[in-house]
Coordinates of C-alpha atoms in Angstrom, one line a residue:
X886 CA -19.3 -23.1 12.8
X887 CA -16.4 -24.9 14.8
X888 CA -16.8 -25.1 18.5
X889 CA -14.6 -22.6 20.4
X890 CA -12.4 -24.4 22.9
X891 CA -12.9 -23.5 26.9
X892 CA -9.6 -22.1 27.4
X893 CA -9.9 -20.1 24.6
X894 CA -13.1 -18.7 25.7
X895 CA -11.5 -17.9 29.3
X896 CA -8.4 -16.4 27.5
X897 CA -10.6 -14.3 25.5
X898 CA -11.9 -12.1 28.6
X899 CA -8.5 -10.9 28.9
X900 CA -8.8 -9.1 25.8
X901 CA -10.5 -5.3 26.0
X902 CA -10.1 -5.0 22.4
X903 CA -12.0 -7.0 19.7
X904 CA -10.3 -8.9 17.6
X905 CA -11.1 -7.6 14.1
X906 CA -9.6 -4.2 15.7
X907 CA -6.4 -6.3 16.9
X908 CA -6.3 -7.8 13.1
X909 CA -6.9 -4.2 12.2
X910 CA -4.0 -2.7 13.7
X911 CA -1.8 -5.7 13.2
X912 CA -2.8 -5.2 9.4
X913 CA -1.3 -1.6 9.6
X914 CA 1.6 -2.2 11.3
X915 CA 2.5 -4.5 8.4
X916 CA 1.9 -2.2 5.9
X917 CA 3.5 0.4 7.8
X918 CA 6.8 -1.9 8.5
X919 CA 6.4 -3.0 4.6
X920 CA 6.9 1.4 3.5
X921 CA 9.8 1.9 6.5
X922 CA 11.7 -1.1 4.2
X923 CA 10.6 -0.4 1.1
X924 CA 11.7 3.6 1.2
X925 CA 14.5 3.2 3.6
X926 CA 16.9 3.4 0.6
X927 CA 15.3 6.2 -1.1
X928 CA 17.0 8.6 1.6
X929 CA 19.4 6.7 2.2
X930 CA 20.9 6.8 -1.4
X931 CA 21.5 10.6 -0.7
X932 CA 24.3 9.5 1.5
X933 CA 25.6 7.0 -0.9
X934 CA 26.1 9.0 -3.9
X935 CA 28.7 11.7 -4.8
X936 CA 26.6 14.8 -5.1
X937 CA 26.1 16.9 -7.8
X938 CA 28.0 20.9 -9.3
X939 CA 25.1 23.1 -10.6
X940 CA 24.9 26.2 -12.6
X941 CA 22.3 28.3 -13.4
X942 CA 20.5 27.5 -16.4
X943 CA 18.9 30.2 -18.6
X944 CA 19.0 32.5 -15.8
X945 CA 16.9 30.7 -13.3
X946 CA 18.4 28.6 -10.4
X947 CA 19.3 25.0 -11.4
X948 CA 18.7 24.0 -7.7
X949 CA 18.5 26.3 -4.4
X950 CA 21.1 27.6 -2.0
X951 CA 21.4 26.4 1.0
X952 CA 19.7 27.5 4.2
X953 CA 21.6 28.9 7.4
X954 CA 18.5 26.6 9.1
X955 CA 19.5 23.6 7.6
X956 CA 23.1 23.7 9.1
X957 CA 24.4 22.6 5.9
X958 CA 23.6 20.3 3.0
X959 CA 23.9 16.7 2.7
X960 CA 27.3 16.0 1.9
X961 CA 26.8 12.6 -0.3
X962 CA 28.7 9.7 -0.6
X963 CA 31.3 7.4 -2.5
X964 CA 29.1 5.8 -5.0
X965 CA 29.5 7.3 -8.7
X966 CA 26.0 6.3 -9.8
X967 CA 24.3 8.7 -12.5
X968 CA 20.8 9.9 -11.8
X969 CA 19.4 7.1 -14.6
X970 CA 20.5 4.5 -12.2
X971 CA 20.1 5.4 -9.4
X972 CA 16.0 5.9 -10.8
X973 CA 16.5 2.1 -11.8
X974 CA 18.0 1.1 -8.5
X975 CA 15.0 2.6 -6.7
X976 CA 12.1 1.2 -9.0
X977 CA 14.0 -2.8 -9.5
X978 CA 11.8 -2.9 -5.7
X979 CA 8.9 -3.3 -7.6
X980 CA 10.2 -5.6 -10.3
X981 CA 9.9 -8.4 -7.8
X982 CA 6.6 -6.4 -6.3
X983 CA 4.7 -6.9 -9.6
X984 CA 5.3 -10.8 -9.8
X985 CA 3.8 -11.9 -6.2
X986 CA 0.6 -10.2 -6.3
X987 CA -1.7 -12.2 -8.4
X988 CA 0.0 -15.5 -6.7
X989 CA -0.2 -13.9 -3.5
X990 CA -4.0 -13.2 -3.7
X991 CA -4.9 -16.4 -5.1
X992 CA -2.7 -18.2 -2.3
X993 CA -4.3 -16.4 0.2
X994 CA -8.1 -16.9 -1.1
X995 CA -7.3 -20.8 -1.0
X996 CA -5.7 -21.1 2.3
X997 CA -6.2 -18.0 4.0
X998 CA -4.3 -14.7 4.4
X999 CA -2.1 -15.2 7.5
X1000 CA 1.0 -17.1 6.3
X1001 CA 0.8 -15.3 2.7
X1002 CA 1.0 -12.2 4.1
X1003 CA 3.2 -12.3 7.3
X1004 CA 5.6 -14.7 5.3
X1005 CA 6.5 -12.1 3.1
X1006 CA 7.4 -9.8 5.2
X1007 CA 9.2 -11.9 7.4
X1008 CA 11.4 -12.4 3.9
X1009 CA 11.3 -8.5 2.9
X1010 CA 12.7 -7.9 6.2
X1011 CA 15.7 -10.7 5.9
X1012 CA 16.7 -8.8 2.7
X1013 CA 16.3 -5.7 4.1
X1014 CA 18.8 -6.5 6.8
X1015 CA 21.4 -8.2 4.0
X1016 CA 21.1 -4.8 2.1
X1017 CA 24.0 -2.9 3.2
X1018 CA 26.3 -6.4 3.0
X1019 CA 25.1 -6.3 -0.8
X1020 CA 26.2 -2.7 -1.3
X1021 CA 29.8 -2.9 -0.1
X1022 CA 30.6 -6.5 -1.4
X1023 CA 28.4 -5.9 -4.8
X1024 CA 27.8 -2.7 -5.8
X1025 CA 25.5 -1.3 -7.6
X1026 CA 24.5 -5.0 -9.2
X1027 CA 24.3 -6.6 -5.7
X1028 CA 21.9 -3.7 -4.4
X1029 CA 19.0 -4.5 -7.5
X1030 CA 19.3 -8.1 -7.1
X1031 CA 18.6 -7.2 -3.2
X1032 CA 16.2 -5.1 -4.0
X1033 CA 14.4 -7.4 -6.0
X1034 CA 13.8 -9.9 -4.0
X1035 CA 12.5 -7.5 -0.8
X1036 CA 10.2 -7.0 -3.8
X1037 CA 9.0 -10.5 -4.4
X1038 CA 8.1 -11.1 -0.7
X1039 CA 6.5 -7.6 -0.2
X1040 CA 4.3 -8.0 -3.4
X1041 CA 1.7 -10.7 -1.0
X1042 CA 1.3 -8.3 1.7
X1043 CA -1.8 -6.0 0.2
X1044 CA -3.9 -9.3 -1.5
X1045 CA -3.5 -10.9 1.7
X1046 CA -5.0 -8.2 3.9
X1047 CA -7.5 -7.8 0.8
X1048 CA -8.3 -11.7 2.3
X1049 CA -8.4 -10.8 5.7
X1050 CA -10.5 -7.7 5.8
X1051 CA -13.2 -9.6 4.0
X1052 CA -13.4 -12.1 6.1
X1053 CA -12.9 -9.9 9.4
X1054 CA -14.4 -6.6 8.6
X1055 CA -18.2 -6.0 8.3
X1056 CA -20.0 -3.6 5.5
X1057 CA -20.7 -0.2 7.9
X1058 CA -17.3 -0.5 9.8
X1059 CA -15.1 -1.3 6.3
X1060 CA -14.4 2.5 5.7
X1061 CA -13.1 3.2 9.1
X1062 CA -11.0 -0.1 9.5
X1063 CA -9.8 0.0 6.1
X1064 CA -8.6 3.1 5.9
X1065 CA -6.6 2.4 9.4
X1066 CA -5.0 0.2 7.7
X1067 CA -4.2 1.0 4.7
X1068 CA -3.4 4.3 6.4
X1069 CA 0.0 2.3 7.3
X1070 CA 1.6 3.4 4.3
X1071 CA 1.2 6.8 5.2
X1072 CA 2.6 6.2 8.7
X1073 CA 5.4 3.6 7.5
X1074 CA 6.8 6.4 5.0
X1075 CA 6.4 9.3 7.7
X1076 CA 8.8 7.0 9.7
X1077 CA 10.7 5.8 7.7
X1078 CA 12.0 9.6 6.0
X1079 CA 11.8 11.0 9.7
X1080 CA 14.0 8.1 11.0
X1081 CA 16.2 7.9 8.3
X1082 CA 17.1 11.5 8.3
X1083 CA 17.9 11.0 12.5
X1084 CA 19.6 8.2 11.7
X1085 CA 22.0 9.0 8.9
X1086 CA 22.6 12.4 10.8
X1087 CA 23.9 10.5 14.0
X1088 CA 25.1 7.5 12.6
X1089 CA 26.2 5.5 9.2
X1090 CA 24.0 4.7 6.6
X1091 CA 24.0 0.7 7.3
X1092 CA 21.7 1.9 10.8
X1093 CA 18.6 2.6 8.6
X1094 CA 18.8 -0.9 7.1
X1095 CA 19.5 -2.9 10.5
X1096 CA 16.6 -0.8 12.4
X1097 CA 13.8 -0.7 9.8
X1098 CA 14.1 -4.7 8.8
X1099 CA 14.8 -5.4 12.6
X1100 CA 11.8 -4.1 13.1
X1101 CA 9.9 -6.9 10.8
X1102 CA 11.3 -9.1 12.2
X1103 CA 9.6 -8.2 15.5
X1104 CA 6.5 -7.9 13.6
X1105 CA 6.0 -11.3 12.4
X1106 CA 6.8 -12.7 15.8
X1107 CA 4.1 -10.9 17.3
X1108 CA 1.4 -11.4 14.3
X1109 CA 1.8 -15.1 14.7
X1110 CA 0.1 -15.3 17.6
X1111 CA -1.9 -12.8 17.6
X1112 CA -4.1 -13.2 14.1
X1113 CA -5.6 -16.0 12.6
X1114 CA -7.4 -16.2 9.0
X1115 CA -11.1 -15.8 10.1
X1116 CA -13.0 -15.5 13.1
X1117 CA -14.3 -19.7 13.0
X1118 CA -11.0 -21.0 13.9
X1119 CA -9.7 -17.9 16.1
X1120 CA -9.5 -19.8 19.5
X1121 CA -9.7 -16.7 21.6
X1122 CA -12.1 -14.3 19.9
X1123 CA -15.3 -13.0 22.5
X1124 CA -18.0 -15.5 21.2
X1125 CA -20.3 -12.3 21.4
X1126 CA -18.0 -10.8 18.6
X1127 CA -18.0 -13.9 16.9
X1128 CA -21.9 -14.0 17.1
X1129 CA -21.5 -10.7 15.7
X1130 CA -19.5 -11.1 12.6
X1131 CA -21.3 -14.3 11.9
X1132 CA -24.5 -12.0 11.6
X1133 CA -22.7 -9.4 9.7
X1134 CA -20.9 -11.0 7.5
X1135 CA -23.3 -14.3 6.7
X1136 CA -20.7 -16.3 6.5
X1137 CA -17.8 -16.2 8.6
X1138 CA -15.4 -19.0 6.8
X1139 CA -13.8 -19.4 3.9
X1140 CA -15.9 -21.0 0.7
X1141 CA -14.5 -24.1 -0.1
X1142 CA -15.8 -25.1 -3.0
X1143 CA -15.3 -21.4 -4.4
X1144 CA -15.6 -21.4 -7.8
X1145 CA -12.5 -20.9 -9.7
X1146 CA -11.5 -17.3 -10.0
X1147 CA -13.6 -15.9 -13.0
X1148 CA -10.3 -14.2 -15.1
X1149 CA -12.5 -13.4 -18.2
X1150 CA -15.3 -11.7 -16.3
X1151 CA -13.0 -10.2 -14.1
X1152 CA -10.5 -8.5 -17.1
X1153 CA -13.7 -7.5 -19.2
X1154 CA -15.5 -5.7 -16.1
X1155 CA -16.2 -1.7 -17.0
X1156 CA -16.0 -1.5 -13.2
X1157 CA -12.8 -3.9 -12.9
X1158 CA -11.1 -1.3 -16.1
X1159 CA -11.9 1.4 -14.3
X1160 CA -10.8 0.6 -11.0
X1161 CA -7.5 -0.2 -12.6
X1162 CA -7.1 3.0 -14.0
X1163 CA -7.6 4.9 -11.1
X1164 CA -4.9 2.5 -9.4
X1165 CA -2.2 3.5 -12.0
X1166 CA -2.9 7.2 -11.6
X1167 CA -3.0 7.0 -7.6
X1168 CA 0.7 4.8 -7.9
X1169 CA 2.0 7.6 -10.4
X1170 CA 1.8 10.3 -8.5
X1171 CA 2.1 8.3 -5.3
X1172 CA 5.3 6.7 -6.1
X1173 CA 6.9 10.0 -7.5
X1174 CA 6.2 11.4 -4.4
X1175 CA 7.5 8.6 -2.0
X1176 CA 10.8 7.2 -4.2
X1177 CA 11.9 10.2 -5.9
X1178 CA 10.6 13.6 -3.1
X1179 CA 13.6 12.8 -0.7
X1180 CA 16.2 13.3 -3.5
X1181 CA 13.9 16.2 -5.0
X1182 CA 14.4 17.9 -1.7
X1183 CA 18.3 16.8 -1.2
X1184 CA 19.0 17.8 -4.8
X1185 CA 16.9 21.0 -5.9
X1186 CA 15.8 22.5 -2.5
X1187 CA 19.3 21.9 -0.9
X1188 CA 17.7 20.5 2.7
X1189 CA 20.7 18.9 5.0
X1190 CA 19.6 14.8 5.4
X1191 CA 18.0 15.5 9.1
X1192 CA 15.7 18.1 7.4
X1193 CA 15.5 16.1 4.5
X1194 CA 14.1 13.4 7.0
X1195 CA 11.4 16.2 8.3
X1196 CA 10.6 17.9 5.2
X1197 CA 10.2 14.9 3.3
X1198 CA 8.0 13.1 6.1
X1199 CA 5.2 16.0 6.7
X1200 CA 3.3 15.6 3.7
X1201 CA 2.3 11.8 4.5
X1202 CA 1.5 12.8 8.1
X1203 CA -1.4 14.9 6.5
X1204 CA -2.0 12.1 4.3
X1205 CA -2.4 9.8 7.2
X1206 CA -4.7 12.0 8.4
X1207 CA -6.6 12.8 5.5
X1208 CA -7.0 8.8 5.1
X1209 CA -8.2 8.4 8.5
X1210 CA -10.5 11.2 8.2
X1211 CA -12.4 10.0 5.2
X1212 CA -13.1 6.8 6.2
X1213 CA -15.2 7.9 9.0
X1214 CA -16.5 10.3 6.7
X1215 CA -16.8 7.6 4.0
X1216 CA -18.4 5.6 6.3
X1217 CA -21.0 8.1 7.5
X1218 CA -22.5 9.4 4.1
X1219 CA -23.2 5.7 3.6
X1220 CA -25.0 4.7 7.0
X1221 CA -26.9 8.1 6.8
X1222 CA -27.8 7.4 3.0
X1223 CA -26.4 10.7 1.8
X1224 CA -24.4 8.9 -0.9
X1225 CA -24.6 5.5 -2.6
X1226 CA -21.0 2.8 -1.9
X1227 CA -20.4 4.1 -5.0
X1228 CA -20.8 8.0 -5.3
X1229 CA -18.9 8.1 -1.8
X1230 CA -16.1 5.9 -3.5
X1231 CA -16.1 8.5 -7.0
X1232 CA -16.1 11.3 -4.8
X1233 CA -13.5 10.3 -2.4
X1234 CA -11.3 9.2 -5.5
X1235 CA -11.7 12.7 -7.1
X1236 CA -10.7 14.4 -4.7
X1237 CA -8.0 12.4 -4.1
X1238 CA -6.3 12.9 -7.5
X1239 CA -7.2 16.2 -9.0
X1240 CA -6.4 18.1 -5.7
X1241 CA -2.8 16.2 -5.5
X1242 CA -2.2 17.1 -9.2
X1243 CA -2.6 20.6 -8.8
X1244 CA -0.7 21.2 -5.8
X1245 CA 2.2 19.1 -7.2
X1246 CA 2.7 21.0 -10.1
X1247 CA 2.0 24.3 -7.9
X1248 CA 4.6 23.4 -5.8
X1249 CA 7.6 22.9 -8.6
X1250 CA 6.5 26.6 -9.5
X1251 CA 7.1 28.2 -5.8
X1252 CA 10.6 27.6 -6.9
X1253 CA 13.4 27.8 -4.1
X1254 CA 10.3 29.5 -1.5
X1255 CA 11.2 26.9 0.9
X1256 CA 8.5 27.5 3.3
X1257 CA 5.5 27.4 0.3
X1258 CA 7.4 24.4 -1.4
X1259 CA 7.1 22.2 2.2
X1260 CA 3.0 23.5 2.2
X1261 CA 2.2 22.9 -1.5
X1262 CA 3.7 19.5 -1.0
X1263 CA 1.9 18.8 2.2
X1264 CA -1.4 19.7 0.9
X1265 CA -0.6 17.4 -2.2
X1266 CA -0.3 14.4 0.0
X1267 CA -2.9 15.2 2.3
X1268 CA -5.9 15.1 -0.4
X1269 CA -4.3 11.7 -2.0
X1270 CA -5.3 10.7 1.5
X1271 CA -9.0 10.1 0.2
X1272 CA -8.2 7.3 -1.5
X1273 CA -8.1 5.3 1.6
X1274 CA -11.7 5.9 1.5
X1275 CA -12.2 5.9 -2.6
X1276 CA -11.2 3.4 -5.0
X1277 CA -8.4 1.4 -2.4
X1278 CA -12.2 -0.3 -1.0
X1279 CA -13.4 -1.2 -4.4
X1280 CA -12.3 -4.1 -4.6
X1281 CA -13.6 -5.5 -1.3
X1282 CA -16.9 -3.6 -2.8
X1283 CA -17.0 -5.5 -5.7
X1284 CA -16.2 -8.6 -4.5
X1285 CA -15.8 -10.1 -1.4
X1286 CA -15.3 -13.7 -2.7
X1287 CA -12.4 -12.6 -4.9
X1288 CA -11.0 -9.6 -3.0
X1289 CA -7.3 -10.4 -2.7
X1290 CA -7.4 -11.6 -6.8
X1291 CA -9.1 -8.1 -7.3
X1292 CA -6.3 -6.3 -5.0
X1293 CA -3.8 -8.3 -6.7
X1294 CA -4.7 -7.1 -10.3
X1295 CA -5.0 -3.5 -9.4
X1296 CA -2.2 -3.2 -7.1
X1297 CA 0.0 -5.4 -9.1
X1298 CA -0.8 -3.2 -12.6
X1299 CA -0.5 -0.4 -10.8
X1300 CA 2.8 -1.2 -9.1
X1301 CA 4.2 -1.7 -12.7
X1302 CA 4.5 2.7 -12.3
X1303 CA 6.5 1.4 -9.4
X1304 CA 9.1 0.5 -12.1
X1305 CA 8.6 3.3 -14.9
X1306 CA 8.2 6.6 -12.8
X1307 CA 11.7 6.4 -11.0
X1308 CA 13.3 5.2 -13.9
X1309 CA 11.6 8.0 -15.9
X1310 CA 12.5 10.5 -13.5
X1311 CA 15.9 9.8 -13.3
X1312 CA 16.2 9.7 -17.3
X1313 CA 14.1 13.2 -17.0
X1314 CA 16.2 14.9 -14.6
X1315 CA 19.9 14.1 -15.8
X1316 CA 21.0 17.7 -14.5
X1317 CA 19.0 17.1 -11.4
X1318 CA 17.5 21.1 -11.9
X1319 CA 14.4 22.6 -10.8
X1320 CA 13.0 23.3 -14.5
X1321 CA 13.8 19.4 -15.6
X1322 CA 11.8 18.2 -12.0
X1323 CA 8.7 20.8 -12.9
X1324 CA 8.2 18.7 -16.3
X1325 CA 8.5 15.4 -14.2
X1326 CA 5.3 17.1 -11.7
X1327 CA 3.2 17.9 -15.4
X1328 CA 3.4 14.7 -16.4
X1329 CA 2.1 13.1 -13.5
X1330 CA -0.4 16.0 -13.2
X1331 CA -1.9 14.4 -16.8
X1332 CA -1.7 10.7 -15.8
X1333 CA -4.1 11.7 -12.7
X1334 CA -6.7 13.6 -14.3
X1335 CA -6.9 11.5 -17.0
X1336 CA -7.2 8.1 -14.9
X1337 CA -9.3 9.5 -12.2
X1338 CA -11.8 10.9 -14.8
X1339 CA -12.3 7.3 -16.2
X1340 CA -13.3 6.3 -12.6
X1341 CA -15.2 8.7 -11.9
X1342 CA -17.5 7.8 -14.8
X1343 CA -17.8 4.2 -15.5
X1344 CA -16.7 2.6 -11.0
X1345 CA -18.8 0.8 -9.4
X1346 CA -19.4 0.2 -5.4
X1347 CA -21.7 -2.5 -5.5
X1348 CA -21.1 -6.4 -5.8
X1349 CA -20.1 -7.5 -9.2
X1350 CA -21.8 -10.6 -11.0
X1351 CA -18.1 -11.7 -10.9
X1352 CA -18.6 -12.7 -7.2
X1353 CA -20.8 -15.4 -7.5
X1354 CA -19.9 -17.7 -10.4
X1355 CA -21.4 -20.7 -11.3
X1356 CA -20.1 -23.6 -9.2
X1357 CA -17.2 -26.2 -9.4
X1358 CA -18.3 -29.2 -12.0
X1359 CA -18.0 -31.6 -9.2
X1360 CA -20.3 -29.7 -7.2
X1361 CA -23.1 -29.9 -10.1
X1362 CA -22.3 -33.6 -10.2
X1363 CA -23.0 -34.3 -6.8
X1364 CA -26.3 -32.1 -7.1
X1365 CA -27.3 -34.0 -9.9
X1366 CA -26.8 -37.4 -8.7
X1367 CA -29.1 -36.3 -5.3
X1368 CA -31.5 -35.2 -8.1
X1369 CA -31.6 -38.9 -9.8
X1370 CA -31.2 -40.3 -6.4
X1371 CA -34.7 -38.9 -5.2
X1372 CA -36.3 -39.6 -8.7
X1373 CA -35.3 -43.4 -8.4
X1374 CA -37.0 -43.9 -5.1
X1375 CA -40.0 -41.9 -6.4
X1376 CA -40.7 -44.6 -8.5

């Protein structure tokens, strides 16, 4: 271990928090800037578009009537753009999303996750603040290309904290931590619908794109100086908490002479298949729910943009709770040795996808009830919360060596729903009606159950073989030439 510099050790008394908490937080306040850019359009695009004439269909309500408490509906925009592309103008984001997570883990196990991850949001932010530029002077064309690329340099951000949590974050406080970060999505999409809706009720729709990548901007400044890749060369951490980690977590720096990351043992893994399963099922419904509920409740339900904002924001603040909850419960029937890593991880992951699948579809059947709609919905989100605490910490589980390649697989097959379920749903919902929605909500009900029964039977919490792979050649070289060395002078 490195020798801490004096001033460093003097600076670090100034500090009341430790710094895996300070990473901790930092961590979340990137995720949570990453959702405010990532979904500032999907409100947003309410504004932009001409809205839509219903009638009824087969005598039931193609969409609700609107509510003296709403004060009116959202008026729409200018833009002609049919429901199929707007769906494919809110899923090209994760075009660019899919491509930088496997790169983006791998960069970030060979020279740490700092830069990889505070990079790409620096550039998600740029684009974000270029978006309504692209819109008037390009269209419909400009906004993809835009879109894509916010994509790209958001794609690094969850391998990289993948990185940085195993090297910062012991075994009995992962739950906790990790769910406080990864709660950030949660939080970032709360804020970013509840801003939004302000926003485009006081102001033009261009505010949301300033604010939100403004805001990331900010972010990067401070993470700079604030986080460094692991504890050895943090020049300011307490050298009691750096004692600390270094007993917790063995070793505190990076492996240099990791073995090259094991892709065939990896992709053949029951656990590793698994684990990806339940990541697609957790993005379907996930991603239904943040891309597509906005316009679900602009479109069918009728809500005005500022309640739009509100309605559409209270499920994740549930969620965030939920998320935050579990960990610590997560946390505690593993310390006390009620449940095994795994069991705690299966049980958090179930209830985290067969609860949201039945609310979801409850909720398209509670019709224009505006009150039970807003609760069915909220109680969705809120049990996908446990998956904070479920599979999300599998990989970091599995293993720690390979963490951000393990984030990067899930997150980045998963993600690919990113770019089929709004596309899907727009092609699903041409009329934009209630009864076209509730078949969108079945289908996503099917995709969870089905995905989070696969993980439920062959996951795995504990450390895969994976993790420790034979070493590099030159390593074996240099082992046996010592070996030959010491025979030689033997005789």
């Amino acid at each position: 271990m490195t020798q801490q510099p004096a001033w460093g050790i003097n600076l670090s008394k100034y500090f009341l928090i430790p710094q895996r908490v300070i990473l901790a937080i930092m961590g979340f306040l990137a995720i949570l800037n990453a959702y405010t850019m990532r979904i500032s359009l999907s409100i947003a695009i309410t504004e932009l578009v001409v809205k839509k004439n219903h009638t009824d269909i087969d005598g039931e309500a193609a969409v609700c009537l609107a509510d003296d408490m709403d004060h009116g509906t959202s008026t729409g925009g200018t833009y002609e753009w049919s429901e199929e592309l707007q769906g494919f103008i809110l899923s090209s984001f994760y075009i660019g999303y899919i491509v930088t997570h496997i790169p983006g883990g791998l960069l970030a196990e060979k020279f740490g996750g700092k830069w990889t991850l505070s990079l790409g949001i620096l550039s998600t932010a740029f684009f974000t603040l270029i978006t309504p530029v692209a819109i008037k002077s390009g269209g419909a064309t400009a906004l993809i290309i835009v879109r894509i690329l916010m994509g790209l340099g958001e794609g690094t951000t969850f391998p990289a904290l993948s990185v940085l949590l195993a090297q910062w974050v012991p075994l009995n406080e992962r739950g906790k931590l990790g769910a406080l970060v990864l709660g950030g999505g949660q939080v970032g999409t709360i804020l970013g619908n509840l801003l939004s809706g302000v926003l485009l009720d006081a102001f033009d729709w261009p505010i949301v794109f300033y604010i939100f990548g403004g805001l990331g901007v900010v972010w990067f400044i401070f993470f700079c100086f604030l986080c460094f890749n692991d504890p050895t060369i943090h020049p300011y951490i307490k050298p009691s908490e750096r004692e600390y980690l270094a007993k917790e977590l063995g070793s505190l720096g990076r492996k240099e002479n990791l073995a090259p990351t094991p892709w065939k043992a990896i992709l053949t893994s029951v656990p590793m298949i698994a684990l990806v399963c339940a990541q697609i099922g957790h993005d379907w419904g996930f991603y239904i729910m943040v891309t597509d509920l906005p316009k679900y409740m602009s479109d069918v339900m009728q809500f005005s943009i500022k309640a739009n904002g509100l309605y559409s924001s209270l499920p994740y603040i549930m969620m965030w709770i939920v998320s935050i909850g579990s960990g610590f419960v997560g946390d505690w029937l593993i310390t006390r040795n009620i449940l095994n890593i795994t069991n705690t991880r299966k049980m958090m992951t179930g209830i985290a996808a067969f609860g949201p699948a039945i609310f979801m579809v409850a909720a398209s059947y509670a019709g224009c009830d505006r009150l039970a709609v807003v609760v069915l919905f909220t109680i969705c989100m809120g049990l996908m919360g446990a998956f904070y605490a479920g599979m999300k910490l599998s990989p970091l589980d599995m293993s720690p060596n390979y963490a951000g390649t393990l984030m990067a697989i899930t997150n980045g097959i998963g993600a690919i729903t990113g770019v089929i379920t709004p596309y899907l749903v727009g092609v699903m919902t041409p009329n934009a009606t209630l009864l076209e929605w509730r078949t969108v909500f079945w289908v996503a009900f099917g995709v969870l159950c089905v995905t989070a029964f696969i993980y439920c039977i062959w996951a795995s919490g504990e450390v895969q073989e994976f993790n420790d792979p034979p070493p590099r050649k030159d390593h074996d070289t240099e082992e046996r030439g010592k070996s030959s060395d010491k025979e030689k002078q033997k005789h």
